[in-house]
mmCIF file of C-alpha atoms and ligand atoms in Angstrom:
data_model
loop_
_atom_site.group_PDB
_atom_site.id
_atom_site.type_symbol
_atom_site.label_atom_id
_atom_site.label_comp_id
_atom_site.label_asym_id
_atom_site.label_seq_id
_atom_site.Cartn_x
_atom_site.Cartn_y
_atom_site.Cartn_z
ATOM 1 C CA MET A 1 87.391 89.490 114.792
ATOM 2 C CA GLN A 2 85.160 92.533 114.227
ATOM 3 C CA LEU A 3 87.101 95.551 113.016
ATOM 4 C CA ARG A 4 85.801 99.128 112.866
ATOM 5 C CA ILE A 5 87.205 100.783 109.768
ATOM 6 C CA ASP A 6 86.448 104.163 108.224
ATOM 7 C CA LEU A 7 86.792 103.275 104.541
ATOM 8 C CA HIS A 8 86.841 106.801 103.064
ATOM 9 C CA VAL A 9 89.264 109.464 104.357
ATOM 10 C CA HIS A 10 91.144 112.211 102.484
ATOM 11 C CA THR A 11 94.520 113.545 103.619
ATOM 12 C CA VAL A 12 96.502 116.638 102.595
ATOM 13 C CA TYR A 13 97.565 114.655 99.521
ATOM 14 C CA SER A 14 94.075 115.627 98.273
ATOM 15 C CA SER A 15 94.078 119.364 97.561
ATOM 16 C CA ASP A 16 90.668 119.773 99.267
ATOM 17 C CA SER A 17 91.572 118.123 102.596
ATOM 18 C CA LEU A 18 93.097 119.509 105.797
ATOM 19 C CA ILE A 19 94.021 116.160 107.372
ATOM 20 C CA THR A 20 97.753 115.687 108.005
ATOM 21 C CA PRO A 21 99.115 112.144 108.470
ATOM 22 C CA LYS A 22 99.514 112.875 112.203
ATOM 23 C CA GLU A 23 95.889 114.011 112.547
ATOM 24 C CA LEU A 24 94.694 110.991 110.592
ATOM 25 C CA ILE A 25 96.232 108.630 113.116
ATOM 26 C CA PHE A 26 95.326 110.772 116.137
ATOM 27 C CA TYR A 27 91.624 110.958 115.254
ATOM 28 C CA GLY A 28 91.532 107.396 113.970
ATOM 29 C CA ARG A 29 92.674 106.147 117.390
ATOM 30 C CA GLN A 30 90.621 108.681 119.336
ATOM 31 C CA ARG A 31 87.423 107.590 117.549
ATOM 32 C CA GLY A 32 88.061 103.967 118.486
ATOM 33 C CA LEU A 33 88.712 102.838 114.940
ATOM 34 C CA ASP A 34 90.873 99.809 114.171
ATOM 35 C CA GLY A 35 91.969 101.324 110.886
ATOM 36 C CA VAL A 36 91.200 103.738 108.054
ATOM 37 C CA ALA A 37 91.336 103.608 104.279
ATOM 38 C CA VAL A 38 93.198 106.578 102.819
ATOM 39 C CA THR A 39 91.388 107.450 99.584
ATOM 40 C CA ASP A 40 92.880 110.624 98.139
ATOM 41 C CA HIS A 41 91.631 112.025 94.838
ATOM 42 C CA ASP A 42 93.417 110.381 91.903
ATOM 43 C CA ARG A 43 96.635 109.547 93.748
ATOM 44 C CA PHE A 44 97.775 106.910 96.209
ATOM 45 C CA ASP A 45 101.406 107.802 96.851
ATOM 46 C CA GLY A 46 100.379 109.566 100.082
ATOM 47 C CA ALA A 47 98.434 106.532 101.292
ATOM 48 C CA LEU A 48 101.430 104.257 100.694
ATOM 49 C CA LYS A 49 103.791 106.646 102.450
ATOM 50 C CA ILE A 50 101.511 107.004 105.493
ATOM 51 C CA ALA A 51 100.975 103.221 105.680
ATOM 52 C CA LYS A 52 104.749 102.676 105.797
ATOM 53 C CA GLU A 53 105.303 105.173 108.577
ATOM 54 C CA THR A 54 102.781 103.974 111.160
ATOM 55 C CA ASP A 55 101.675 100.819 112.930
ATOM 56 C CA PHE A 56 98.056 102.042 112.825
ATOM 57 C CA LEU A 57 96.199 100.005 110.187
ATOM 58 C CA ILE A 58 96.029 101.910 106.886
ATOM 59 C CA ILE A 59 94.299 100.475 103.826
ATOM 60 C CA PRO A 60 95.864 102.192 100.832
ATOM 61 C CA GLY A 61 93.165 103.359 98.452
ATOM 62 C CA ILE A 62 92.350 105.922 95.816
ATOM 63 C CA GLU A 63 89.206 107.830 94.853
ATOM 64 C CA ILE A 64 89.214 107.847 91.076
ATOM 65 C CA SER A 65 87.417 110.536 89.057
ATOM 66 C CA SER A 66 85.945 108.335 86.331
ATOM 67 C CA LEU A 67 84.032 109.922 83.459
ATOM 68 C CA ASN A 68 80.759 109.105 85.196
ATOM 69 C CA GLY A 69 81.516 109.745 88.850
ATOM 70 C CA HIS A 70 83.816 108.884 91.716
ATOM 71 C CA ILE A 71 84.917 105.277 92.289
ATOM 72 C CA ILE A 72 87.064 104.043 95.174
ATOM 73 C CA GLY A 73 89.731 101.421 94.606
ATOM 74 C CA LEU A 74 90.969 99.739 97.804
ATOM 75 C CA ASN A 75 94.340 97.997 98.065
ATOM 76 C CA VAL A 76 95.367 98.718 94.473
ATOM 77 C CA ASN A 77 99.043 98.153 93.651
ATOM 78 C CA GLU A 78 99.248 100.636 90.801
ATOM 79 C CA LEU A 79 97.756 103.972 89.867
ATOM 80 C CA VAL A 80 94.382 103.898 88.115
ATOM 81 C CA PRO A 81 94.121 107.021 85.951
ATOM 82 C CA PRO A 82 91.126 109.376 85.997
ATOM 83 C CA LYS A 83 88.774 110.138 83.076
ATOM 84 C CA LEU A 84 88.153 106.544 82.019
ATOM 85 C CA SER A 85 84.700 105.010 81.607
ATOM 86 C CA VAL A 86 83.213 103.172 84.593
ATOM 87 C CA ASP A 87 83.863 99.779 82.991
ATOM 88 C CA GLU A 88 87.469 100.617 82.163
ATOM 89 C CA THR A 89 88.034 101.968 85.665
ATOM 90 C CA LEU A 90 86.645 98.759 87.187
ATOM 91 C CA ASP A 91 88.895 96.673 84.895
ATOM 92 C CA ARG A 92 91.949 98.685 85.956
ATOM 93 C CA ILE A 93 91.122 98.331 89.670
ATOM 94 C CA LYS A 94 90.800 94.577 89.210
ATOM 95 C CA ASP A 95 94.077 94.379 87.248
ATOM 96 C CA ALA A 96 95.757 96.342 90.045
ATOM 97 C CA GLY A 97 94.621 93.675 92.534
ATOM 98 C CA GLY A 98 92.114 95.916 94.291
ATOM 99 C CA ILE A 99 88.408 95.997 95.000
ATOM 100 C CA SER A 100 85.970 98.659 93.823
ATOM 101 C CA VAL A 101 83.481 100.681 95.844
ATOM 102 C CA ALA A 102 80.710 102.789 94.333
ATOM 103 C CA CYS A 103 81.066 105.770 96.645
ATOM 104 C CA HIS A 104 78.308 108.271 97.530
ATOM 105 C CA PRO A 105 76.105 106.916 94.700
ATOM 106 C CA ILE A 106 73.290 109.367 95.306
ATOM 107 C CA THR A 107 74.132 112.786 96.691
ATOM 108 C CA PHE A 108 74.292 116.423 95.673
ATOM 109 C CA PHE A 109 77.548 118.424 95.474
ATOM 110 C CA LYS A 110 79.705 115.387 94.680
ATOM 111 C CA LYS A 111 80.433 113.551 91.439
ATOM 112 C CA SER A 112 78.010 110.670 91.860
ATOM 113 C CA LEU A 113 77.682 107.545 89.754
ATOM 114 C CA LYS A 114 73.862 107.592 89.861
ATOM 115 C CA GLY A 115 72.731 105.204 87.071
ATOM 116 C CA HIS A 116 76.168 103.666 86.522
ATOM 117 C CA ILE A 117 76.191 101.202 89.399
ATOM 118 C CA SER A 118 76.181 97.527 88.441
ATOM 119 C CA PRO A 119 76.918 94.147 90.041
ATOM 120 C CA ARG A 120 80.458 94.571 88.662
ATOM 121 C CA PHE A 121 81.227 96.705 91.726
ATOM 122 C CA ASN A 122 82.557 94.812 94.744
ATOM 123 C CA ALA A 123 80.762 97.089 97.196
ATOM 124 C CA ILE A 124 78.504 100.092 97.524
ATOM 125 C CA GLU A 125 79.058 102.899 100.030
ATOM 126 C CA VAL A 126 75.616 102.879 101.628
ATOM 127 C CA ILE A 127 76.598 105.392 104.314
ATOM 128 C CA ASN A 128 78.706 108.440 103.435
ATOM 129 C CA SER A 129 78.728 110.865 106.383
ATOM 130 C CA SER A 130 79.247 113.834 104.068
ATOM 131 C CA ALA A 131 76.321 112.997 101.757
ATOM 132 C CA PHE A 132 73.518 115.489 101.343
ATOM 133 C CA PRO A 133 70.649 114.999 101.974
ATOM 134 C CA PHE A 134 71.915 112.263 104.288
ATOM 135 C CA ASN A 135 68.843 110.148 105.154
ATOM 136 C CA TYR A 136 67.564 110.201 101.606
ATOM 137 C CA SER A 137 70.923 109.027 100.251
ATOM 138 C CA VAL A 138 71.219 106.171 102.753
ATOM 139 C CA ARG A 139 67.703 104.909 101.944
ATOM 140 C CA HIS A 140 68.358 105.096 98.253
ATOM 141 C CA ASN A 141 71.756 103.385 98.475
ATOM 142 C CA GLU A 142 70.263 100.579 100.597
ATOM 143 C CA GLU A 143 67.740 99.953 97.835
ATOM 144 C CA ILE A 144 70.409 99.791 95.136
ATOM 145 C CA ALA A 145 72.550 97.475 97.287
ATOM 146 C CA SER A 146 69.703 95.029 97.843
ATOM 147 C CA GLN A 147 68.672 95.112 94.188
ATOM 148 C CA LEU A 148 72.218 94.326 93.059
ATOM 149 C CA GLY A 149 73.113 92.043 95.952
ATOM 150 C CA ILE A 150 76.543 93.578 96.567
ATOM 151 C CA ALA A 151 78.442 94.251 99.805
ATOM 152 C CA ARG A 152 77.531 97.346 101.861
ATOM 153 C CA VAL A 153 80.183 99.598 103.334
ATOM 154 C CA ALA A 154 80.436 102.988 105.051
ATOM 155 C CA GLY A 155 82.915 105.836 105.288
ATOM 156 C CA SER A 156 83.028 109.396 106.573
ATOM 157 C CA ASP A 157 84.543 111.007 103.432
ATOM 158 C CA ALA A 158 86.394 113.167 105.989
ATOM 159 C CA HIS A 159 88.406 116.167 104.774
ATOM 160 C CA TYR A 160 88.951 117.583 108.302
ATOM 161 C CA GLY A 161 90.289 115.657 111.331
ATOM 162 C CA PRO A 162 87.180 115.875 113.545
ATOM 163 C CA GLU A 163 85.087 114.382 110.693
ATOM 164 C CA ILE A 164 86.954 111.065 110.861
ATOM 165 C CA GLY A 165 84.954 108.116 112.190
ATOM 166 C CA TYR A 166 81.426 109.489 111.746
ATOM 167 C CA ALA A 167 80.912 106.305 109.760
ATOM 168 C CA HIS A 168 82.657 102.973 109.874
ATOM 169 C CA THR A 169 82.383 99.570 108.260
ATOM 170 C CA LEU A 170 82.334 96.632 110.630
ATOM 171 C CA VAL A 171 84.490 93.987 108.945
ATOM 172 C CA ASP A 172 84.751 90.398 110.120
ATOM 173 C CA ALA A 173 88.444 89.738 109.460
ATOM 174 C CA GLU A 174 91.927 89.524 110.913
ATOM 175 C CA SER A 175 93.675 92.873 111.258
ATOM 176 C CA GLU A 176 95.518 92.705 107.950
ATOM 177 C CA VAL A 177 94.854 94.613 104.736
ATOM 178 C CA GLU A 178 94.563 91.529 102.486
ATOM 179 C CA GLU A 179 92.168 89.793 104.884
ATOM 180 C CA ILE A 180 89.994 92.894 105.254
ATOM 181 C CA VAL A 181 89.711 93.346 101.508
ATOM 182 C CA LYS A 182 88.822 89.663 101.060
ATOM 183 C CA ALA A 183 86.131 89.935 103.759
ATOM 184 C CA ILE A 184 84.569 92.966 102.050
ATOM 185 C CA ARG A 185 84.635 91.157 98.715
ATOM 186 C CA ARG A 186 82.601 88.278 100.163
ATOM 187 C CA GLY A 187 80.256 90.648 102.010
ATOM 188 C CA SER A 188 81.382 89.886 105.584
ATOM 189 C CA CYS A 189 80.844 93.513 106.553
ATOM 190 C CA SER A 190 78.152 96.026 107.471
ATOM 191 C CA PRO A 191 77.791 99.825 107.307
ATOM 192 C CA HIS A 192 77.323 101.992 110.429
ATOM 193 C CA GLY A 193 77.344 105.706 111.042
ATOM 194 C CA LYS A 194 75.659 109.059 110.852
ATOM 195 C CA ALA A 195 75.947 112.423 109.159
ATOM 196 C CA ILE A 196 78.732 114.859 110.043
ATOM 197 C CA PRO A 197 77.124 117.755 111.967
ATOM 198 C CA LEU A 198 76.674 120.944 109.930
ATOM 199 C CA THR A 199 78.711 122.969 112.453
ATOM 200 C CA THR A 200 81.724 120.695 111.855
ATOM 201 C CA ARG A 201 81.340 120.970 108.069
ATOM 202 C CA PHE A 202 81.066 124.726 108.404
ATOM 203 C CA LYS A 203 84.273 124.925 110.455
ATOM 204 C CA LYS A 204 86.034 122.870 107.797
ATOM 205 C CA GLN A 205 84.895 125.225 105.034
ATOM 206 C CA LEU A 206 86.181 128.231 106.978
ATOM 207 C CA LEU A 207 89.552 126.582 107.608
ATOM 208 C CA LEU A 208 89.833 125.592 103.937
ATOM 209 C CA LEU A 209 89.056 129.145 102.839
ATOM 210 C CA LYS A 210 91.624 130.497 105.266
ATOM 211 C CA ARG A 211 94.269 128.029 104.073
ATOM 212 C CA ASN A 212 93.595 128.615 100.385
ATOM 213 C CA PHE A 213 93.633 132.389 100.909
ATOM 214 C CA GLY A 214 96.988 132.100 102.699
ATOM 215 C CA ARG A 215 98.418 130.224 99.714
ATOM 216 C CA LYS A 216 97.688 132.990 97.225
HETATM 217 ZN ZN1 ZN B 1 83.829 111.685 95.957
HETATM 218 ZN ZN1 ZN B 2 85.863 111.327 98.898
#
């Protein structure tokens, strides 16, 4: 079974995202996805809560701020703290029963891992729809993935509902979190997608400004 899954989405449990649980599921379905991974910054309580409350497929994840850049842990069963070295972070993800993804390895304006990617990672996010400059980052990530021989995945890194689904990973698995994670681990997956249009990103920035201003 080929599943279309956006493996990198932030919800309101991340302070820099506008996506409510309702919007997550609405856009996930509207974009024809079979599921999404919720990967909020340094917390996964939101992901677990959302997964419990819907029959839409949610892979609980976390985007961890390691000392050397962002790392995604998928299907972890306990919190992996921020500010650890890359190696320690990878150990903790493994101990928590999850798999690791080197997200947006090469991009500006995000905390990228750059030289810290190794075959210890389970997968590399070759396509990140929010990466800048987009084509350059995809080419570069492809090169790293083939050099290291690790699985290739994709995600939108959405922080605004309409950004969901600009990228997806095609995973050859049954529609179950454990099976999907296993399939990614063995590389039965491929990255697909494109950049989020600048107009959409611009709208998001305006809405974020408006929201943050309203909070003060
Ligand atoms: Zn990030
Ligand atoms: Zn992210």
